[in-house]
Coordinates of C-alpha atoms in Angstrom, one line a residue:
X1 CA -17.0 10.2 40.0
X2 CA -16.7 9.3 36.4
X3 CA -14.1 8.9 34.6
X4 CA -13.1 8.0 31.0
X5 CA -12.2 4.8 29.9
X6 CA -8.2 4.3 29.6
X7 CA -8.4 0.6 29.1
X8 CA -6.2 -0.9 26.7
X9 CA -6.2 -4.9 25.4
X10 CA -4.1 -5.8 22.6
X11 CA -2.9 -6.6 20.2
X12 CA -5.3 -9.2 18.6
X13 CA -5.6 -10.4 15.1
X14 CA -7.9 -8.9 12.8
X15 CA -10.9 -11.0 11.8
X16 CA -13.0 -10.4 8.6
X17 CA -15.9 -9.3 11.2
X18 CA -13.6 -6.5 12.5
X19 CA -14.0 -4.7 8.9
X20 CA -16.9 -2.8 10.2
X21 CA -15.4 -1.0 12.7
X22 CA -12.3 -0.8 11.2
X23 CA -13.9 1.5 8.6
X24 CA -15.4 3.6 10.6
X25 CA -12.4 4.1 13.0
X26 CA -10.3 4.9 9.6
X27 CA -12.6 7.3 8.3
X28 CA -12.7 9.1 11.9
X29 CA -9.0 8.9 12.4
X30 CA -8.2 10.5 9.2
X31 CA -10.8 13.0 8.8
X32 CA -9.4 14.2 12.5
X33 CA -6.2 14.5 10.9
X34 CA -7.1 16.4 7.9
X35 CA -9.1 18.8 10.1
X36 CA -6.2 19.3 12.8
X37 CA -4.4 20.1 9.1
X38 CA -6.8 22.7 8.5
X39 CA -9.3 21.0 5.9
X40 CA -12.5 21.2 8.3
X41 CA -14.4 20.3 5.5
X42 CA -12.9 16.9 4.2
X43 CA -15.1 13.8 5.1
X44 CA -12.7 10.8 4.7
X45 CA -14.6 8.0 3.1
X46 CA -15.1 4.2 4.0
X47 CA -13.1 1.9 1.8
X48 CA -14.4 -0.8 -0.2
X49 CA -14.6 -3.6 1.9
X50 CA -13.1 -6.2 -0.5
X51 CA -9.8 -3.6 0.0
X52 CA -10.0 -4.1 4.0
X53 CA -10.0 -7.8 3.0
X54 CA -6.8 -7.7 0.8
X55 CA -5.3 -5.7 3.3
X56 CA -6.1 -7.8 6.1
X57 CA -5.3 -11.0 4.0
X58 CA -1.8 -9.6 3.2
X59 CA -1.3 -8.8 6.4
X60 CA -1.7 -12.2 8.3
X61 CA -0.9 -12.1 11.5
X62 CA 0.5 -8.7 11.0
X63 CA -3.0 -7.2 10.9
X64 CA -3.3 -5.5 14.5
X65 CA -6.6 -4.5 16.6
X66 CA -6.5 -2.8 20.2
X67 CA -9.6 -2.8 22.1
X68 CA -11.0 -0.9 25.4
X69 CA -12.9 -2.2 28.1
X70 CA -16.5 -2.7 26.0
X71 CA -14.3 -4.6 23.2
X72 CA -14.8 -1.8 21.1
X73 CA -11.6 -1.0 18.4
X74 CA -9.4 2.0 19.8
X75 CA -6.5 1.4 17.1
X76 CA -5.1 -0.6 14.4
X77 CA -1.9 -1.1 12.5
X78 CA -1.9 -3.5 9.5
X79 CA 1.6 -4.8 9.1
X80 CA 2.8 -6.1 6.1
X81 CA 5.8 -8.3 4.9
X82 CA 6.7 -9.2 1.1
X83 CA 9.6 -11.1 1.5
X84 CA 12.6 -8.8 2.9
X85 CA 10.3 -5.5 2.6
X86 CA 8.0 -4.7 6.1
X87 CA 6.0 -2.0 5.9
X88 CA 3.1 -0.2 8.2
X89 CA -0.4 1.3 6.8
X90 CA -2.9 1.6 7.4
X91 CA -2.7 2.8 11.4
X92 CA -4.5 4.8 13.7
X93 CA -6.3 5.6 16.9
X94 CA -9.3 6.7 17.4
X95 CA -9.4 10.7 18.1
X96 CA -10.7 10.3 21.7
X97 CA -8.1 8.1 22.8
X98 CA -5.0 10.0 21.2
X99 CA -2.4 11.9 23.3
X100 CA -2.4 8.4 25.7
X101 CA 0.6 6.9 24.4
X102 CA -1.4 4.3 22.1
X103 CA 0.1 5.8 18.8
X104 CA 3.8 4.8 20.3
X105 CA 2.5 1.5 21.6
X106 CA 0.8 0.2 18.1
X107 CA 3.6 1.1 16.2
X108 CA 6.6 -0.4 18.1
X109 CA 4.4 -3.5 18.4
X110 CA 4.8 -3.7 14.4
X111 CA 8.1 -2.9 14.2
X112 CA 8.6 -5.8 16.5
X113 CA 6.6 -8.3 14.5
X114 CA 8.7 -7.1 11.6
X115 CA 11.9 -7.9 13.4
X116 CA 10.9 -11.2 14.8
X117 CA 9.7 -11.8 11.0
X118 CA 13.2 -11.1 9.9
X119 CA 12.3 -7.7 7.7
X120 CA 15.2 -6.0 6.4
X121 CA 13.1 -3.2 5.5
X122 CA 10.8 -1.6 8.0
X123 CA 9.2 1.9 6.8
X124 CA 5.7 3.3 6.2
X125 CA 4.5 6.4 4.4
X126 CA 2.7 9.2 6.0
X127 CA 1.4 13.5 4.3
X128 CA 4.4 14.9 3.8
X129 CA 2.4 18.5 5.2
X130 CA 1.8 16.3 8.5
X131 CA 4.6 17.9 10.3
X132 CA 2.7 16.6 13.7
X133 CA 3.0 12.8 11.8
X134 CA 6.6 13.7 11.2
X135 CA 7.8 14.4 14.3
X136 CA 5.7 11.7 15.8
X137 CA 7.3 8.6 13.7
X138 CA 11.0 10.7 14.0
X139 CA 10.9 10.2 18.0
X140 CA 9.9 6.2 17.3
X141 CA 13.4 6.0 15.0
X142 CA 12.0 6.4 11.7
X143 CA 13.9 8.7 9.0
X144 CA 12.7 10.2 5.9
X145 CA 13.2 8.0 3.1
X146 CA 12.4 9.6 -0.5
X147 CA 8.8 10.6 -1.5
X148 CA 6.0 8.2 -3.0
X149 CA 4.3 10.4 -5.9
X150 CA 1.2 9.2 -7.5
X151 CA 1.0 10.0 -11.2
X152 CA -1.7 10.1 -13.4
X153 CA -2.3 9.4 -17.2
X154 CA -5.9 9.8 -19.0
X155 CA -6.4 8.7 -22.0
X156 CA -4.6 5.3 -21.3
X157 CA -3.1 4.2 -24.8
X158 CA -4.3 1.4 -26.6
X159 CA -1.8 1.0 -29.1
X160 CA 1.1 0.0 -27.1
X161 CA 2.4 -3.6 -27.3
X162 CA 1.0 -5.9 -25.7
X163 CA 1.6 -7.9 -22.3
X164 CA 0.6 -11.3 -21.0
X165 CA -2.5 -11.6 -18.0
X166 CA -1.2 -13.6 -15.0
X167 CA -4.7 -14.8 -15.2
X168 CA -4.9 -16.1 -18.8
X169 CA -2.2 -18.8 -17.9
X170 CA -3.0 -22.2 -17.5
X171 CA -2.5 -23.5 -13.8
X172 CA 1.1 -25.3 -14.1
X173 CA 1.9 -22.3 -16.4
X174 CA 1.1 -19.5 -13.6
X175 CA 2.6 -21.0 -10.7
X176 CA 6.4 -21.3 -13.3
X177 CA 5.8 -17.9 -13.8
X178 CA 5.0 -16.7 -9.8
X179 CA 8.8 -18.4 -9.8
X180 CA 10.2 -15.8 -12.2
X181 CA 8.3 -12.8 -10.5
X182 CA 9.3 -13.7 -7.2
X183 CA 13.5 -14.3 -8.6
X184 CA 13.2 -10.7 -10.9
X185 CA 12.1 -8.9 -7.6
X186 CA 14.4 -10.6 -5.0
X187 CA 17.2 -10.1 -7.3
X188 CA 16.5 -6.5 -8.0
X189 CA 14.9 -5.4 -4.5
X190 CA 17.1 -7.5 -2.4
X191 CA 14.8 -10.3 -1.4
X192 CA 11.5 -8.5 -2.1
X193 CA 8.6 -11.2 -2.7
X194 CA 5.4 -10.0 -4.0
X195 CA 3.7 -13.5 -4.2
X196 CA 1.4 -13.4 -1.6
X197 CA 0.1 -9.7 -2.9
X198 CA -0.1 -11.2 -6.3
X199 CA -1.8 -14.2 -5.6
X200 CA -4.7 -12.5 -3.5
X201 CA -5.2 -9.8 -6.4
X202 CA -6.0 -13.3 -8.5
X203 CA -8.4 -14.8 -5.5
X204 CA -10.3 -12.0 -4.9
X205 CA -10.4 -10.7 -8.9
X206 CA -8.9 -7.0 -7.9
X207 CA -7.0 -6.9 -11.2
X208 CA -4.2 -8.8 -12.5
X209 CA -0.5 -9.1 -12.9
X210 CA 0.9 -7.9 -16.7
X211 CA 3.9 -9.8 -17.7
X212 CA 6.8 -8.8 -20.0
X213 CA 9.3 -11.7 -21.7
X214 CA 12.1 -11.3 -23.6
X215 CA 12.4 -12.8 -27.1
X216 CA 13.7 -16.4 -25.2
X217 CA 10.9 -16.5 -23.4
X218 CA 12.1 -15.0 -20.2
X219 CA 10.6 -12.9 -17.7
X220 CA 11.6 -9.4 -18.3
X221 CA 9.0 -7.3 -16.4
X222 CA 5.8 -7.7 -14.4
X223 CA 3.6 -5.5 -13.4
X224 CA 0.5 -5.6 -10.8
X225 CA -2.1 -3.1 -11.0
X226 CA -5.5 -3.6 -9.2
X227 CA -8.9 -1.8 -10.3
X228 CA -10.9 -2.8 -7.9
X229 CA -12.6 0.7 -6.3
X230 CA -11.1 1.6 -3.1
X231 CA -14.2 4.1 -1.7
X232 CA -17.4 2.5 -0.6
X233 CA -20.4 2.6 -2.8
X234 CA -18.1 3.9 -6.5
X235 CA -17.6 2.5 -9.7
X236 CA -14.4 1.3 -11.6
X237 CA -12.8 4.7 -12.6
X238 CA -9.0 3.6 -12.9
X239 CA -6.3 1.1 -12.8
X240 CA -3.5 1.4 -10.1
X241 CA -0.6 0.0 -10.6
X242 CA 0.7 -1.0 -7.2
X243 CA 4.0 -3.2 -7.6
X244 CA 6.7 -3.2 -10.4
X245 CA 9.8 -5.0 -10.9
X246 CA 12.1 -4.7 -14.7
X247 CA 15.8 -4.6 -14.7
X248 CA 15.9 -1.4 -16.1
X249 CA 13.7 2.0 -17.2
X250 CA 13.1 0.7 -20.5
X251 CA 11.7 -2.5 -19.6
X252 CA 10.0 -0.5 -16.6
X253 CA 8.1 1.7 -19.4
X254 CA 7.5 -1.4 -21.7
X255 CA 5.4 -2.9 -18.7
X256 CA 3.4 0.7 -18.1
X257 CA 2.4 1.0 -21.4
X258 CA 1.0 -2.6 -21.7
X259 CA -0.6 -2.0 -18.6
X260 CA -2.3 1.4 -20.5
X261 CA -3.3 -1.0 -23.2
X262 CA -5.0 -2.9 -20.3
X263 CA -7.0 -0.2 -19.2
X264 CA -7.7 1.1 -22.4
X265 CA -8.8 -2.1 -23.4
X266 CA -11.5 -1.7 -20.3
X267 CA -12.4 1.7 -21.6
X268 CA -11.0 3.4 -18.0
X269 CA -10.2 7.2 -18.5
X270 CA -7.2 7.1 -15.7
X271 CA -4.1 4.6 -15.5
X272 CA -1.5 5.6 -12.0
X273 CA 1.7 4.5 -11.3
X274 CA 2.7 5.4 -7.9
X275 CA 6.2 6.2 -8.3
X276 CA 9.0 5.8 -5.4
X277 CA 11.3 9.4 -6.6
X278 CA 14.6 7.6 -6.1
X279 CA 14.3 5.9 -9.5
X280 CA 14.5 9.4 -11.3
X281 CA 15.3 8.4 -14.6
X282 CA 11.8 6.2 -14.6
X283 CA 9.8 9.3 -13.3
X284 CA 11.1 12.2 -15.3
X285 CA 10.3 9.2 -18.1
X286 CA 6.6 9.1 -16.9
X287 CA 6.2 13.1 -16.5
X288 CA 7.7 13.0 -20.4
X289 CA 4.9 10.6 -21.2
X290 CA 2.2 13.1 -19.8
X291 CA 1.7 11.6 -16.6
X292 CA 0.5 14.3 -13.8
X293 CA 1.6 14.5 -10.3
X294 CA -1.8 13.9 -8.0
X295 CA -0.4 12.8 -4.7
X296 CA 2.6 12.8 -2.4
X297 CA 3.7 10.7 0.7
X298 CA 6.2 10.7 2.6
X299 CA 8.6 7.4 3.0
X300 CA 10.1 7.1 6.2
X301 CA 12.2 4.2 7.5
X302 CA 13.4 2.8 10.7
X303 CA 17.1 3.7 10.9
X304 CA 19.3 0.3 10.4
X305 CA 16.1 -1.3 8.4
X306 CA 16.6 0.8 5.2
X307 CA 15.1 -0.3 1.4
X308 CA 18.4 -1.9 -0.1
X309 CA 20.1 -0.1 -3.3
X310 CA 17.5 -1.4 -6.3
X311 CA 19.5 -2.8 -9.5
X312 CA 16.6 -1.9 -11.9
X313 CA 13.1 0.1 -11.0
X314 CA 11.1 -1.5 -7.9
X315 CA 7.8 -0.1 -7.6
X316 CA 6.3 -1.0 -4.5
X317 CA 3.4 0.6 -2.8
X318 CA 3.2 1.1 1.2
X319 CA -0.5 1.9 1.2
X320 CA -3.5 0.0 0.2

């Protein structure tokens, strides 16, 4: 008599040749999802593959693969670590081996490697209409954490004033200023580190980091944003800014509207921020700049492994 395959092996470290499946497991996963949310007719695309390689990159030995008895992917979770921060995303199983305990089993094994890696912070970010999602991560020990909201400016300006490219430094002068970044968002995110995310962005020419100094010539804001596309197959249409650290909401502004000038610069009709809602000040200051709402996730966090009280505006994205 047949029966179906309930084999599980894993986990193993992603390899650059996994990216293939990967996508297509992603793109099945998800579009599963949005149709069990009642959008039958969403297709979930494949991302660009030089995204799966940042993320994979990033991710080290936190990038996750399980496997069934043909060595064919069943589920993934990419787990990330910037300094103190851990975070989870993307994950998922593939639809005809959900309801088999493999969700659980993928995402306890990252909250473990995030323990063992000494994380502080240990969340991810899921739809917030996902009630299924919800209740799912709730029973693991995750709580909900404030939401993620993606805005959206067109019309970048291009008169604001100007920042300073990460990538037009000279080669003593950039790793100096990877110091500073790395000391302006430890000392406002409690030990955050974005180097490793900043210096793959540079490798593997996503985007860039903009930087902000004071008169003296220190480091008052920095800003990394990425344009790379993150479908298969489309053009540049926007620049993302994924990470930010200032010391305050003004200096938080300064370094979006340099980063405006940036895409303006590139002729780009869109510039996004997406915007963690506990800073409030810093997003009812982006809405007043005519930046739209386009997106909302969730942040949930494992209870005891909370994102520490910020001292300024810490931007940090928990999504690729």
């Amino acid at each position: 008599m047949w029966r179906p395959d309930r084999t599980v092996t894993g986990p193993a470290q992603v390899e650059f040749r996994d990216i293939d499946a990967l996508n297509r497991l992603f793109s099945d996963a998800f579009t599963d999802r949005y149709r069990k949310d009642g959008l039958a007719g969403v297709r979930v695309p494949y991302l660009n593959n030089v995204i799966w390689k940042y993320a994979v990159a990033d991710a080290g030995a936190g990038a996750m693969v399980w496997r069934d008895s043909r060595g064919e992917l069943i589920a993934f979770n990419i787990v990330h670590r910037s300094g103190s921060e851990g975070w989870m995303g993307p994950l998922a199983v593939r639809p005809d081996r959900q309801g088999q305990g493999l969700g659980q089993r993928i995402v306890l094994a990252g909250v473990a490697w995030l323990q063992s890696e000494g994380a502080q912070t240990i969340g991810l970010e899921t739809m917030p209409r996902t009630i299924e999602n919800i209740g799912f991560y709730s029973r693991l020990g995750f709580v909900p954490a404030p939401l993620t909201i993606t805005l959206q400016r067109d019309r970048p300006r291009a008169d604001s004033a100007a920042g300073v490219r990460l990538s037009s430094l000279a080669a003593d002068e950039r790793s100096a200023v990877l110091q500073q970044c790395r000391q302006l968002a430890g000392r406002i995110g409690g030990g955050v580190d974005f180097t490793r995310e900043i210096e793959l962005t540079q490798e593997m020419h996503l985007g860039d980091v903009t930087l902000l100094h004071e008169a003296g010539g220190a480091l008052r804001a920095f800003a990394l944003w990425h344009t790379a596309p993150l479908a298969q197959g489309q053009g540049v249409a926007d620049l993302r800014i994924l990470k930010l650290a200032a010391p305050d909401t003004a200096s938080a502004l300064a370094a979006v509207f340099a980063v405006e000038r940036e895409a303006a610069a590139m002729s780009l009709p869109h510039c996004s921020v997406r915007c963690q809602s506990r800073f409030t000040d810093f997003y009812a200051a982006l809405v007043a700049e005519h930046y739209r709402v386009q997106w909302t996730d969730l942040r949930l966090t494992l209870a005891k492994y909370p994102e520490p009280a910020a001292t300024g505006v810490l931007l940090s994205n928990w999504e690729i």
